[in-house]
Amino acid sequence: MGKNTVTLTNNSTNESFEFDLIECTRGPKAIDFGKLFEKTGIFSYDPGYASTAGCKSTISYIDGKNGVLLYRGIPIQDLVAKYKFTDICSLLISGELPKDSTESAEIDLELRHLSFLHEGLINIFKAFPDGAHPMANLSSAVGALSTFYKDYMEIDNDDEYQMMAKRMIAKIPTLVAFSYRNSIGYPNVYPDISRSYVENFLFMLRAFPDGKLKRTLQGEVEIDKLEVEALDKIFTLHADHGQNASTTTVRNVASTGVHPYAAISAGINALWGPSHGGANEKVLAQLAEIDDAKNVDKFIARVKDKNDPFRLMGFGHRVYKNYDPRAKVLKGLKDDLAKKGIKMNNKFSDIAEKIEEVALKDEYFIERNLYPNVDFYSGIILTALKIPVSLFTPIFVIGRMPGWCAQVIEHIKSGARITRPRQVYEGK
Ligand code: CMC
């Protein structure tokens, strides 16, 4: 057997250089190019980091070819079937699932107690104009959170960074609810800690300021147990996803030594884009634009037209070259909720299923391995849960928060150097 190295030969100078191969527990090995420049005087060029591992991680693992996603080694399907989102937060942050239902309830309760915001922070929402996108309000508010918890600047002990993460996970639903209510000019509804983490979020969105649910902003709507369970699963499915654009942003910003909340605020901004978490909002706009399942063929022809920049939102992924396992669970959840009597927008559901049917048989999509991703069906479910479209991406933020917190902790603990890529200069 050969050595665990690769040799790089510069054909113009005939020089050869040896680099170590880094072993991993799953997935492809990586060439250790850390000393590439020092040894050879040349850089690697990989815009979009399609082949570049920026860190070592133990948090989540994606096998894109086989459509597999694991959190701490456990398949996402098992986690979503057996555990609550707050259990998943524990798994990602501390590495362990709660050992029993008592511990699980304690975790949820601790998060509920931390869900309130400093009154000073609430004022920040008042400065934003009506109609502002909740994602814009949210990233500012999370950045501002660092001014209230400045003691957690140096996370050099376990308790401090666990608390940093718990605060963030606990407060993010409140921040989302407040940023939405302020964006439409409604007064805030404070957390009700007698309700579970997920139910409390729906309560803060829906209740009248007197804390009554009977007549809600959306009409006569109580909180249904099925809605809580569905939203809980949606959060779990979004909880972590390797080194995607927003997580990479969080790590890069954290590498400069800033407060973790400042790094997470940057991650929220990265997630907002339509190529990333903002796609869920765009999927719904696309379904509305298509309007009828009979228009799908015309629409697909437009997507395939090279002269049209139009893309099918909720389709395609840098890593998955197979059906996104999260989308598979969501499709099942959509059908299950409809069977159990949760009112779906059947028109949107029919259009989405027709798109999938047409696309999966079409050469364009087959050649490029384009399949539904997590954003394709989530919007249909969120609409059925009476979540406003402008909150789809903030819902992604709530779900991704334990992942970002775990990643920021892992990055800081690893003692990683400041992120400082090179460039191929083409200027004067
Ligand atoms: N519709 C039509 N064509 C597509 C799509 C799509 N959604 N996605 C990729 N392609 C084509 C693309 O035009 C290119 O074709 P060609 O080789 O002929 O130029 C080929 O597939 C490869 O695309 P790419 O842009 O090089 O792929 P990427 O890995 O850089 O981009 C992506 C990944 C997710 C940004 C892209 O698939 C996309 O824009 N999808 C729509 C937006 C979306 O749903 N985003 C959510 C991603 S999952 C949730 C998350 O993690 O944020």
Short mmCIF file of C-alpha atoms and ligand atoms in Angstrom, two decimals:
data_model
loop_
_atom_site.label_atom_id
_atom_site.label_comp_id
_atom_site.label_asym_id
_atom_site.label_seq_id
_atom_site.Cartn_x
_atom_site.Cartn_y
_atom_site.Cartn_z
CA MET A 1 0.00 0.00 0.00
CA GLY A 2 1.16 3.48 -0.88
CA LYS A 3 1.67 6.23 1.67
CA ASN A 4 -1.34 8.30 2.67
CA THR A 5 -0.16 11.25 0.62
CA VAL A 6 -0.73 12.77 -2.79
CA THR A 7 1.97 14.12 -5.06
CA LEU A 8 1.46 17.31 -6.99
CA THR A 9 3.68 17.83 -10.02
CA ASN A 10 4.22 21.20 -11.61
CA ASN A 11 4.58 20.25 -15.27
CA SER A 12 6.25 23.53 -16.20
CA THR A 13 9.12 23.13 -13.69
CA ASN A 14 9.02 19.36 -13.21
CA GLU A 15 9.03 19.82 -9.43
CA SER A 16 6.99 17.41 -7.29
CA PHE A 17 5.53 18.10 -3.88
CA GLU A 18 3.99 15.69 -1.41
CA PHE A 19 0.90 16.46 0.66
CA ASP A 20 -0.73 14.45 3.44
CA LEU A 21 -4.19 13.02 3.01
CA ILE A 22 -6.44 13.72 5.98
CA GLU A 23 -8.51 10.71 7.08
CA CYS A 24 -12.09 11.21 8.18
CA THR A 25 -14.71 8.96 9.78
CA ARG A 26 -17.08 9.28 6.79
CA GLY A 27 -16.90 10.72 3.30
CA PRO A 28 -14.00 11.73 1.06
CA LYS A 29 -10.49 12.28 2.39
CA ALA A 30 -9.01 15.76 2.09
CA ILE A 31 -5.59 16.87 0.82
CA ASP A 32 -3.89 18.97 3.47
CA PHE A 33 -3.14 22.07 1.42
CA GLY A 34 -2.41 24.29 4.44
CA LYS A 35 1.25 24.57 3.38
CA LEU A 36 0.60 24.57 -0.38
CA PHE A 37 1.73 28.16 -0.82
CA GLU A 38 4.66 27.83 1.57
CA LYS A 39 5.93 24.72 -0.25
CA THR A 40 5.14 25.58 -3.87
CA GLY A 41 4.61 29.35 -4.08
CA ILE A 42 1.22 28.79 -5.73
CA PHE A 43 -2.36 29.07 -4.46
CA SER A 44 -5.30 26.75 -4.94
CA TYR A 45 -8.22 28.33 -6.80
CA ASP A 46 -11.71 27.15 -5.87
CA PRO A 47 -14.34 29.90 -6.10
CA GLY A 48 -17.51 28.90 -4.26
CA TYR A 49 -15.38 26.32 -2.33
CA ALA A 50 -16.85 23.41 -4.31
CA SER A 51 -13.92 21.12 -3.37
CA THR A 52 -12.56 22.85 -0.29
CA ALA A 53 -13.03 21.76 3.32
CA GLY A 54 -12.65 24.83 5.52
CA CYS A 55 -12.71 23.03 8.87
CA LYS A 56 -12.92 19.69 10.65
CA SER A 57 -16.31 19.04 12.21
CA THR A 58 -18.21 16.41 14.21
CA ILE A 59 -21.65 18.05 14.12
CA SER A 60 -23.46 16.97 10.95
CA TYR A 61 -22.62 14.82 7.96
CA ILE A 62 -24.10 14.81 4.47
CA ASP A 63 -23.70 12.02 1.93
CA GLY A 64 -24.93 13.93 -1.11
CA LYS A 65 -24.78 10.97 -3.48
CA ASN A 66 -27.03 8.81 -1.36
CA GLY A 67 -29.22 11.55 0.12
CA VAL A 68 -28.14 11.01 3.74
CA LEU A 69 -28.02 13.56 6.55
CA LEU A 70 -26.79 12.76 10.06
CA TYR A 71 -26.68 14.92 13.18
CA ARG A 72 -23.91 13.68 15.48
CA GLY A 73 -23.99 10.39 13.57
CA ILE A 74 -27.77 9.82 13.82
CA PRO A 75 -29.95 9.80 10.67
CA ILE A 76 -32.29 12.76 10.40
CA GLN A 77 -35.30 10.47 9.79
CA ASP A 78 -34.82 8.78 13.19
CA LEU A 79 -34.38 12.08 14.98
CA VAL A 80 -37.45 13.69 13.45
CA ALA A 81 -39.57 10.62 14.26
CA LYS A 82 -38.49 10.17 17.89
CA TYR A 83 -37.29 13.48 19.32
CA LYS A 84 -38.42 17.06 19.93
CA PHE A 85 -36.55 20.02 18.49
CA THR A 86 -35.33 21.02 21.95
CA ASP A 87 -33.78 17.52 22.30
CA ILE A 88 -32.01 18.12 18.98
CA CYS A 89 -30.68 21.43 20.34
CA SER A 90 -29.12 19.47 23.20
CA LEU A 91 -27.70 16.89 20.79
CA LEU A 92 -26.06 19.54 18.63
CA ILE A 93 -24.78 21.77 21.43
CA SER A 94 -23.69 19.27 24.07
CA GLY A 95 -23.32 16.22 21.84
CA GLU A 96 -25.94 14.19 23.74
CA LEU A 97 -29.66 13.55 23.42
CA PRO A 98 -31.57 13.81 26.71
CA LYS A 99 -31.39 10.44 28.49
CA ASP A 100 -35.11 10.35 29.37
CA SER A 101 -38.37 12.31 29.21
CA THR A 102 -37.59 14.12 32.48
CA GLU A 103 -34.34 15.49 31.11
CA SER A 104 -36.07 16.36 27.85
CA ALA A 105 -38.75 18.35 29.72
CA GLU A 106 -36.05 20.10 31.78
CA ILE A 107 -34.24 21.24 28.65
CA ASP A 108 -37.46 22.64 27.17
CA LEU A 109 -38.33 24.37 30.45
CA GLU A 110 -34.90 25.97 30.79
CA LEU A 111 -35.22 27.38 27.26
CA ARG A 112 -38.70 28.74 28.05
CA HIS A 113 -37.34 30.58 31.09
CA LEU A 114 -34.65 32.19 28.94
CA SER A 115 -37.09 33.25 26.22
CA PHE A 116 -37.73 36.79 27.48
CA LEU A 117 -35.95 39.80 26.00
CA HIS A 118 -34.39 42.72 27.82
CA GLU A 119 -36.90 45.59 27.54
CA GLY A 120 -34.18 47.78 26.02
CA LEU A 121 -33.77 45.35 23.16
CA ILE A 122 -37.47 45.49 22.38
CA ASN A 123 -37.09 49.21 21.63
CA ILE A 124 -34.88 48.41 18.69
CA PHE A 125 -37.87 47.03 16.76
CA LYS A 126 -39.69 50.35 17.12
CA ALA A 127 -36.99 52.04 15.04
CA PHE A 128 -37.71 49.88 11.99
CA PRO A 129 -40.31 51.05 9.50
CA ASP A 130 -43.55 49.14 8.86
CA GLY A 131 -43.17 46.63 6.06
CA ALA A 132 -39.46 45.96 6.70
CA HIS A 133 -38.55 42.35 6.02
CA PRO A 134 -38.42 40.43 9.34
CA MET A 135 -35.01 39.00 8.32
CA ALA A 136 -33.55 42.52 8.28
CA ASN A 137 -35.05 43.29 11.70
CA LEU A 138 -33.87 39.95 13.00
CA SER A 139 -30.21 40.20 12.02
CA SER A 140 -30.03 43.67 13.60
CA ALA A 141 -31.71 42.46 16.77
CA VAL A 142 -29.40 39.45 17.09
CA GLY A 143 -26.38 41.72 16.57
CA ALA A 144 -27.78 44.02 19.26
CA LEU A 145 -28.13 41.05 21.63
CA SER A 146 -24.34 41.16 22.02
CA THR A 147 -24.68 44.57 23.70
CA PHE A 148 -26.87 43.02 26.41
CA TYR A 149 -24.73 39.92 26.99
CA LYS A 150 -21.28 41.42 26.69
CA ASP A 151 -20.04 39.27 29.57
CA TYR A 152 -20.02 36.33 27.16
CA MET A 153 -17.27 37.81 24.98
CA GLU A 154 -14.65 35.32 26.15
CA ILE A 155 -16.10 31.87 25.85
CA ASP A 156 -13.26 30.00 27.40
CA ASN A 157 -15.22 27.68 29.63
CA ASP A 158 -17.93 25.13 28.94
CA ASP A 159 -20.64 26.75 31.08
CA GLU A 160 -20.24 30.09 29.37
CA TYR A 161 -20.58 28.84 25.84
CA GLN A 162 -23.40 26.47 26.74
CA MET A 163 -25.23 29.46 28.22
CA MET A 164 -24.42 31.60 25.19
CA ALA A 165 -26.06 28.95 22.98
CA LYS A 166 -29.07 28.38 25.25
CA ARG A 167 -29.82 32.11 25.43
CA MET A 168 -29.64 32.41 21.67
CA ILE A 169 -31.84 29.36 21.00
CA ALA A 170 -34.33 30.46 23.67
CA LYS A 171 -34.63 34.05 22.50
CA ILE A 172 -34.73 33.55 18.75
CA PRO A 173 -38.45 32.61 18.58
CA THR A 174 -39.28 35.71 20.63
CA LEU A 175 -37.10 37.85 18.36
CA VAL A 176 -38.80 36.40 15.27
CA ALA A 177 -42.29 36.94 16.69
CA PHE A 178 -41.48 40.49 17.80
CA SER A 179 -39.78 41.39 14.52
CA TYR A 180 -42.84 40.17 12.60
CA ARG A 181 -45.39 41.92 14.81
CA ASN A 182 -43.42 45.15 14.68
CA SER A 183 -43.06 44.90 10.90
CA ILE A 184 -46.86 44.96 10.60
CA GLY A 185 -47.43 47.43 13.44
CA TYR A 186 -48.92 44.99 15.99
CA PRO A 187 -48.03 45.13 19.69
CA ASN A 188 -45.86 42.33 21.04
CA VAL A 189 -47.13 39.33 22.96
CA TYR A 190 -44.67 38.21 25.63
CA PRO A 191 -43.63 34.58 26.04
CA ASP A 192 -45.94 32.29 28.01
CA ILE A 193 -43.67 29.82 29.78
CA SER A 194 -46.51 27.46 30.53
CA ARG A 195 -46.33 26.52 26.84
CA SER A 196 -43.63 24.39 25.25
CA TYR A 197 -40.84 25.98 23.19
CA VAL A 198 -42.62 25.49 19.84
CA GLU A 199 -46.16 26.16 21.05
CA ASN A 200 -44.98 29.35 22.73
CA PHE A 201 -43.63 30.59 19.40
CA LEU A 202 -47.02 30.08 17.71
CA PHE A 203 -48.65 31.75 20.71
CA MET A 204 -46.44 34.86 20.41
CA LEU A 205 -47.29 35.05 16.71
CA ARG A 206 -51.01 34.51 17.00
CA ALA A 207 -52.32 35.81 20.30
CA PHE A 208 -53.90 39.16 20.97
CA PRO A 209 -51.88 41.45 23.27
CA ASP A 210 -54.09 40.43 26.21
CA GLY A 211 -52.64 36.93 25.85
CA LYS A 212 -55.94 35.46 24.65
CA LEU A 213 -55.97 33.12 21.72
CA LYS A 214 -59.68 32.79 21.07
CA ARG A 215 -59.77 35.61 18.55
CA THR A 216 -56.35 35.78 16.99
CA LEU A 217 -54.81 38.04 14.40
CA GLN A 218 -55.49 35.37 11.78
CA GLY A 219 -59.11 34.79 12.87
CA GLU A 220 -60.58 32.18 15.18
CA VAL A 221 -57.50 30.06 15.59
CA GLU A 222 -56.37 28.04 18.55
CA ILE A 223 -53.05 26.20 18.52
CA ASP A 224 -53.55 22.65 17.32
CA LYS A 225 -51.27 19.89 18.68
CA LEU A 226 -50.68 18.77 15.08
CA GLU A 227 -49.42 22.25 14.19
CA VAL A 228 -46.95 22.21 17.09
CA GLU A 229 -45.69 18.76 16.09
CA ALA A 230 -45.33 19.76 12.44
CA LEU A 231 -43.43 22.96 13.22
CA ASP A 232 -41.23 21.05 15.66
CA LYS A 233 -40.27 18.64 12.85
CA ILE A 234 -39.61 21.54 10.47
CA PHE A 235 -37.22 23.08 13.02
CA THR A 236 -35.44 19.75 13.47
CA LEU A 237 -35.01 19.29 9.72
CA HIS A 238 -33.28 22.68 9.52
CA ALA A 239 -31.10 22.31 12.61
CA ASP A 240 -27.71 21.84 10.94
CA HIS A 241 -26.30 21.19 7.49
CA GLY A 242 -22.53 21.05 7.29
CA GLN A 243 -20.59 24.00 5.94
CA ASN A 244 -23.32 25.76 3.97
CA ALA A 245 -23.02 29.48 3.12
CA SER A 246 -24.50 30.83 6.36
CA THR A 247 -22.62 28.42 8.63
CA THR A 248 -19.39 29.21 6.81
CA THR A 249 -20.17 32.90 7.31
CA VAL A 250 -20.74 32.33 11.03
CA ARG A 251 -17.41 30.48 11.33
CA ASN A 252 -15.52 33.04 9.25
CA VAL A 253 -16.83 35.97 11.25
CA ALA A 254 -16.21 34.12 14.53
CA SER A 255 -12.62 33.44 13.44
CA THR A 256 -11.85 37.17 13.88
CA GLY A 257 -12.63 36.85 17.60
CA VAL A 258 -15.92 38.80 17.66
CA HIS A 259 -18.81 38.09 20.01
CA PRO A 260 -20.61 34.88 18.89
CA TYR A 261 -23.90 36.79 18.52
CA ALA A 262 -22.25 39.14 16.01
CA ALA A 263 -21.11 36.10 14.02
CA ILE A 264 -24.63 34.61 14.15
CA SER A 265 -26.12 37.91 13.04
CA ALA A 266 -23.87 37.73 9.95
CA GLY A 267 -25.08 34.16 9.38
CA ILE A 268 -28.69 35.38 9.40
CA ASN A 269 -27.86 37.83 6.64
CA ALA A 270 -26.15 35.10 4.61
CA LEU A 271 -29.18 32.85 4.99
CA TRP A 272 -31.58 35.51 3.71
CA GLY A 273 -30.45 35.22 0.07
CA PRO A 274 -32.74 33.36 -2.37
CA SER A 275 -30.00 30.86 -3.29
CA HIS A 276 -29.92 29.80 0.37
CA GLY A 277 -32.65 30.03 3.04
CA GLY A 278 -34.56 32.75 1.19
CA ALA A 279 -35.55 30.10 -1.38
CA ASN A 280 -38.53 28.95 0.72
CA GLU A 281 -40.22 32.34 0.29
CA LYS A 282 -39.48 32.32 -3.45
CA VAL A 283 -40.91 28.81 -3.91
CA LEU A 284 -44.28 30.05 -2.77
CA ALA A 285 -44.11 33.08 -5.10
CA GLN A 286 -43.30 30.67 -7.93
CA LEU A 287 -46.23 28.40 -7.11
CA ALA A 288 -48.51 31.44 -7.12
CA GLU A 289 -47.07 32.57 -10.45
CA ILE A 290 -47.62 29.14 -12.06
CA ASP A 291 -51.17 29.26 -10.69
CA ASP A 292 -52.33 25.94 -12.17
CA ALA A 293 -50.78 22.48 -12.56
CA LYS A 294 -51.56 22.65 -16.28
CA ASN A 295 -49.04 25.55 -16.63
CA VAL A 296 -46.14 23.49 -15.24
CA ASP A 297 -44.77 22.30 -18.63
CA LYS A 298 -44.58 25.89 -19.93
CA PHE A 299 -42.83 26.91 -16.75
CA ILE A 300 -40.30 24.06 -16.89
CA ALA A 301 -39.47 25.02 -20.51
CA ARG A 302 -38.62 28.50 -19.22
CA VAL A 303 -36.37 27.08 -16.49
CA LYS A 304 -34.45 25.09 -19.14
CA ASP A 305 -34.06 28.04 -21.50
CA LYS A 306 -30.35 29.03 -21.44
CA ASN A 307 -31.27 32.62 -22.33
CA ASP A 308 -33.60 32.92 -19.38
CA PRO A 309 -31.91 33.35 -15.96
CA PHE A 310 -35.02 31.89 -14.33
CA ARG A 311 -34.41 28.99 -11.88
CA LEU A 312 -36.72 26.49 -10.32
CA MET A 313 -36.69 27.51 -6.66
CA GLY A 314 -36.52 24.69 -4.13
CA PHE A 315 -34.61 22.53 -6.61
CA GLY A 316 -30.93 21.70 -6.85
CA HIS A 317 -28.19 21.61 -4.25
CA ARG A 318 -24.41 21.93 -4.16
CA VAL A 319 -23.99 18.75 -2.11
CA TYR A 320 -27.07 16.60 -2.76
CA LYS A 321 -26.94 14.87 -6.10
CA ASN A 322 -29.96 12.87 -5.03
CA TYR A 323 -33.29 13.61 -3.33
CA ASP A 324 -32.65 15.83 -0.29
CA PRO A 325 -33.66 13.60 2.66
CA ARG A 326 -35.19 16.63 4.38
CA ALA A 327 -37.47 17.24 1.38
CA LYS A 328 -38.55 13.59 1.48
CA VAL A 329 -39.59 13.90 5.14
CA LEU A 330 -41.38 17.19 4.42
CA LYS A 331 -43.30 15.73 1.49
CA GLY A 332 -44.48 12.90 3.78
CA LEU A 333 -45.35 15.40 6.50
CA LYS A 334 -47.43 17.47 4.06
CA ASP A 335 -49.43 14.42 3.01
CA ASP A 336 -49.80 13.25 6.60
CA LEU A 337 -51.07 16.62 7.82
CA ALA A 338 -53.58 16.77 4.95
CA LYS A 339 -54.83 13.28 5.88
CA LYS A 340 -55.21 14.35 9.52
CA GLY A 341 -57.38 17.30 8.52
CA ILE A 342 -54.93 20.24 8.45
CA LYS A 343 -56.16 22.39 5.59
CA MET A 344 -53.58 22.53 2.79
CA ASN A 345 -53.54 24.82 -0.19
CA ASN A 346 -54.40 21.99 -2.58
CA LYS A 347 -53.67 24.07 -5.65
CA PHE A 348 -50.09 24.74 -4.51
CA SER A 349 -49.67 21.14 -3.42
CA ASP A 350 -50.83 19.86 -6.84
CA ILE A 351 -48.55 22.29 -8.71
CA ALA A 352 -45.54 21.29 -6.57
CA GLU A 353 -46.15 17.57 -7.11
CA LYS A 354 -46.60 18.10 -10.84
CA ILE A 355 -43.32 20.07 -10.99
CA GLU A 356 -41.54 17.25 -9.22
CA GLU A 357 -43.07 14.61 -11.51
CA VAL A 358 -42.14 16.52 -14.69
CA ALA A 359 -38.68 17.56 -13.51
CA LEU A 360 -37.59 14.13 -12.31
CA LYS A 361 -38.29 12.67 -15.77
CA ASP A 362 -36.73 15.53 -17.70
CA GLU A 363 -33.21 15.15 -19.22
CA TYR A 364 -32.21 18.69 -18.11
CA PHE A 365 -32.81 17.83 -14.43
CA ILE A 366 -31.54 14.25 -14.68
CA GLU A 367 -28.23 15.29 -16.29
CA ARG A 368 -27.63 17.92 -13.62
CA ASN A 369 -28.89 15.81 -10.68
CA LEU A 370 -31.47 18.40 -9.72
CA TYR A 371 -33.94 17.19 -7.09
CA PRO A 372 -36.29 18.92 -4.64
CA ASN A 373 -34.43 20.43 -1.69
CA VAL A 374 -35.60 21.30 1.84
CA ASP A 375 -37.28 24.50 0.63
CA PHE A 376 -39.53 22.88 -1.95
CA TYR A 377 -42.31 21.59 0.31
CA SER A 378 -41.67 23.54 3.53
CA GLY A 379 -43.58 26.64 2.37
CA ILE A 380 -46.73 24.65 1.61
CA ILE A 381 -46.68 23.21 5.13
CA LEU A 382 -45.89 26.57 6.73
CA THR A 383 -48.82 28.14 4.85
CA ALA A 384 -51.08 25.41 6.21
CA LEU A 385 -49.77 26.31 9.69
CA LYS A 386 -50.92 29.91 8.98
CA ILE A 387 -47.34 31.21 9.04
CA PRO A 388 -47.01 34.40 6.94
CA VAL A 389 -44.72 34.06 3.91
CA SER A 390 -42.31 36.73 5.20
CA LEU A 391 -41.63 34.46 8.19
CA PHE A 392 -40.57 31.42 6.16
CA THR A 393 -36.88 32.35 6.22
CA PRO A 394 -37.01 33.47 9.89
CA ILE A 395 -38.47 29.99 10.64
CA PHE A 396 -35.34 28.58 8.97
CA VAL A 397 -33.31 30.83 11.32
CA ILE A 398 -35.01 29.37 14.41
CA GLY A 399 -34.35 25.85 13.14
CA ARG A 400 -30.71 26.54 12.22
CA MET A 401 -29.86 28.32 15.48
CA PRO A 402 -28.60 25.24 17.41
CA GLY A 403 -26.46 24.35 14.39
CA TRP A 404 -24.90 27.80 14.18
CA CYS A 405 -24.28 27.86 17.94
CA ALA A 406 -22.68 24.40 17.87
CA GLN A 407 -20.55 25.36 14.87
CA VAL A 408 -19.38 28.62 16.43
CA ILE A 409 -18.40 26.79 19.61
CA GLU A 410 -16.60 24.07 17.66
CA HIS A 411 -14.75 26.68 15.60
CA ILE A 412 -13.60 28.71 18.59
CA LYS A 413 -12.63 25.62 20.60
CA SER A 414 -10.60 24.26 17.68
CA GLY A 415 -8.35 27.33 17.90
CA ALA A 416 -8.84 27.91 14.18
CA ARG A 417 -6.81 30.68 12.57
CA ILE A 418 -8.54 33.75 11.19
CA THR A 419 -10.14 32.96 7.81
CA ARG A 420 -8.04 34.70 5.22
CA PRO A 421 -8.28 33.29 1.68
CA ARG A 422 -6.05 34.40 -1.20
CA GLN A 423 -7.03 35.73 -4.61
CA VAL A 424 -6.04 35.36 -8.23
CA TYR A 425 -5.22 38.96 -9.07
CA GLU A 426 -6.29 40.09 -12.52
CA GLY A 427 -6.12 43.86 -12.10
CA LYS A 428 -3.63 46.49 -13.31
N1 CMC B 1 -33.21 25.40 -11.68
C1 CMC B 1 -32.68 25.24 -12.90
N2 CMC B 1 -31.41 24.92 -13.14
C2 CMC B 1 -30.61 24.75 -12.09
C3 CMC B 1 -31.08 24.87 -10.77
C4 CMC B 1 -32.43 25.21 -10.59
N3 CMC B 1 -32.93 25.36 -9.37
N4 CMC B 1 -30.08 24.65 -9.91
C5 CMC B 1 -28.99 24.38 -10.67
N5 CMC B 1 -29.32 24.44 -11.98
C6 CMC B 1 -28.45 24.17 -13.11
C7 CMC B 1 -27.53 25.35 -13.40
O1 CMC B 1 -28.12 26.24 -14.34
C8 CMC B 1 -26.29 24.67 -13.94
O2 CMC B 1 -26.56 24.28 -15.28
P1 CMC B 1 -25.37 24.37 -16.38
O3 CMC B 1 -24.38 23.35 -15.95
O4 CMC B 1 -26.03 24.07 -17.66
O5 CMC B 1 -24.84 25.76 -16.29
C9 CMC B 1 -26.22 23.38 -13.11
O6 CMC B 1 -27.57 23.10 -12.72
C10 CMC B 1 -25.35 23.49 -11.86
O7 CMC B 1 -25.83 24.60 -11.12
P2 CMC B 1 -24.90 25.52 -10.22
O8 CMC B 1 -25.49 26.88 -10.12
O9 CMC B 1 -23.47 25.41 -10.66
O10 CMC B 1 -25.05 24.77 -8.83
P3 CMC B 1 -24.59 25.33 -7.42
O11 CMC B 1 -24.16 24.17 -6.64
O12 CMC B 1 -23.62 26.44 -7.56
O13 CMC B 1 -25.94 25.96 -6.82
C11 CMC B 1 -28.03 26.14 -5.74
C12 CMC B 1 -26.74 25.32 -5.88
C13 CMC B 1 -28.83 25.57 -4.57
C14 CMC B 1 -27.69 27.59 -5.42
C15 CMC B 1 -28.84 26.02 -7.05
O14 CMC B 1 -29.22 24.69 -7.31
C16 CMC B 1 -30.07 26.92 -7.04
O15 CMC B 1 -29.98 28.11 -7.39
N6 CMC B 1 -31.28 26.38 -6.64
C17 CMC B 1 -32.46 27.19 -6.51
C18 CMC B 1 -32.41 27.94 -5.19
C19 CMC B 1 -32.68 27.02 -4.02
O16 CMC B 1 -33.62 26.23 -4.02
N7 CMC B 1 -31.87 27.17 -2.93
C20 CMC B 1 -32.04 26.39 -1.71
C21 CMC B 1 -30.93 25.41 -1.50
S1 CMC B 1 -31.29 24.18 -0.22
C22 CMC B 1 -31.53 25.08 1.23
C23 CMC B 1 -30.28 25.65 1.76
O17 CMC B 1 -29.40 24.92 2.21
O18 CMC B 1 -30.17 26.87 1.73
#
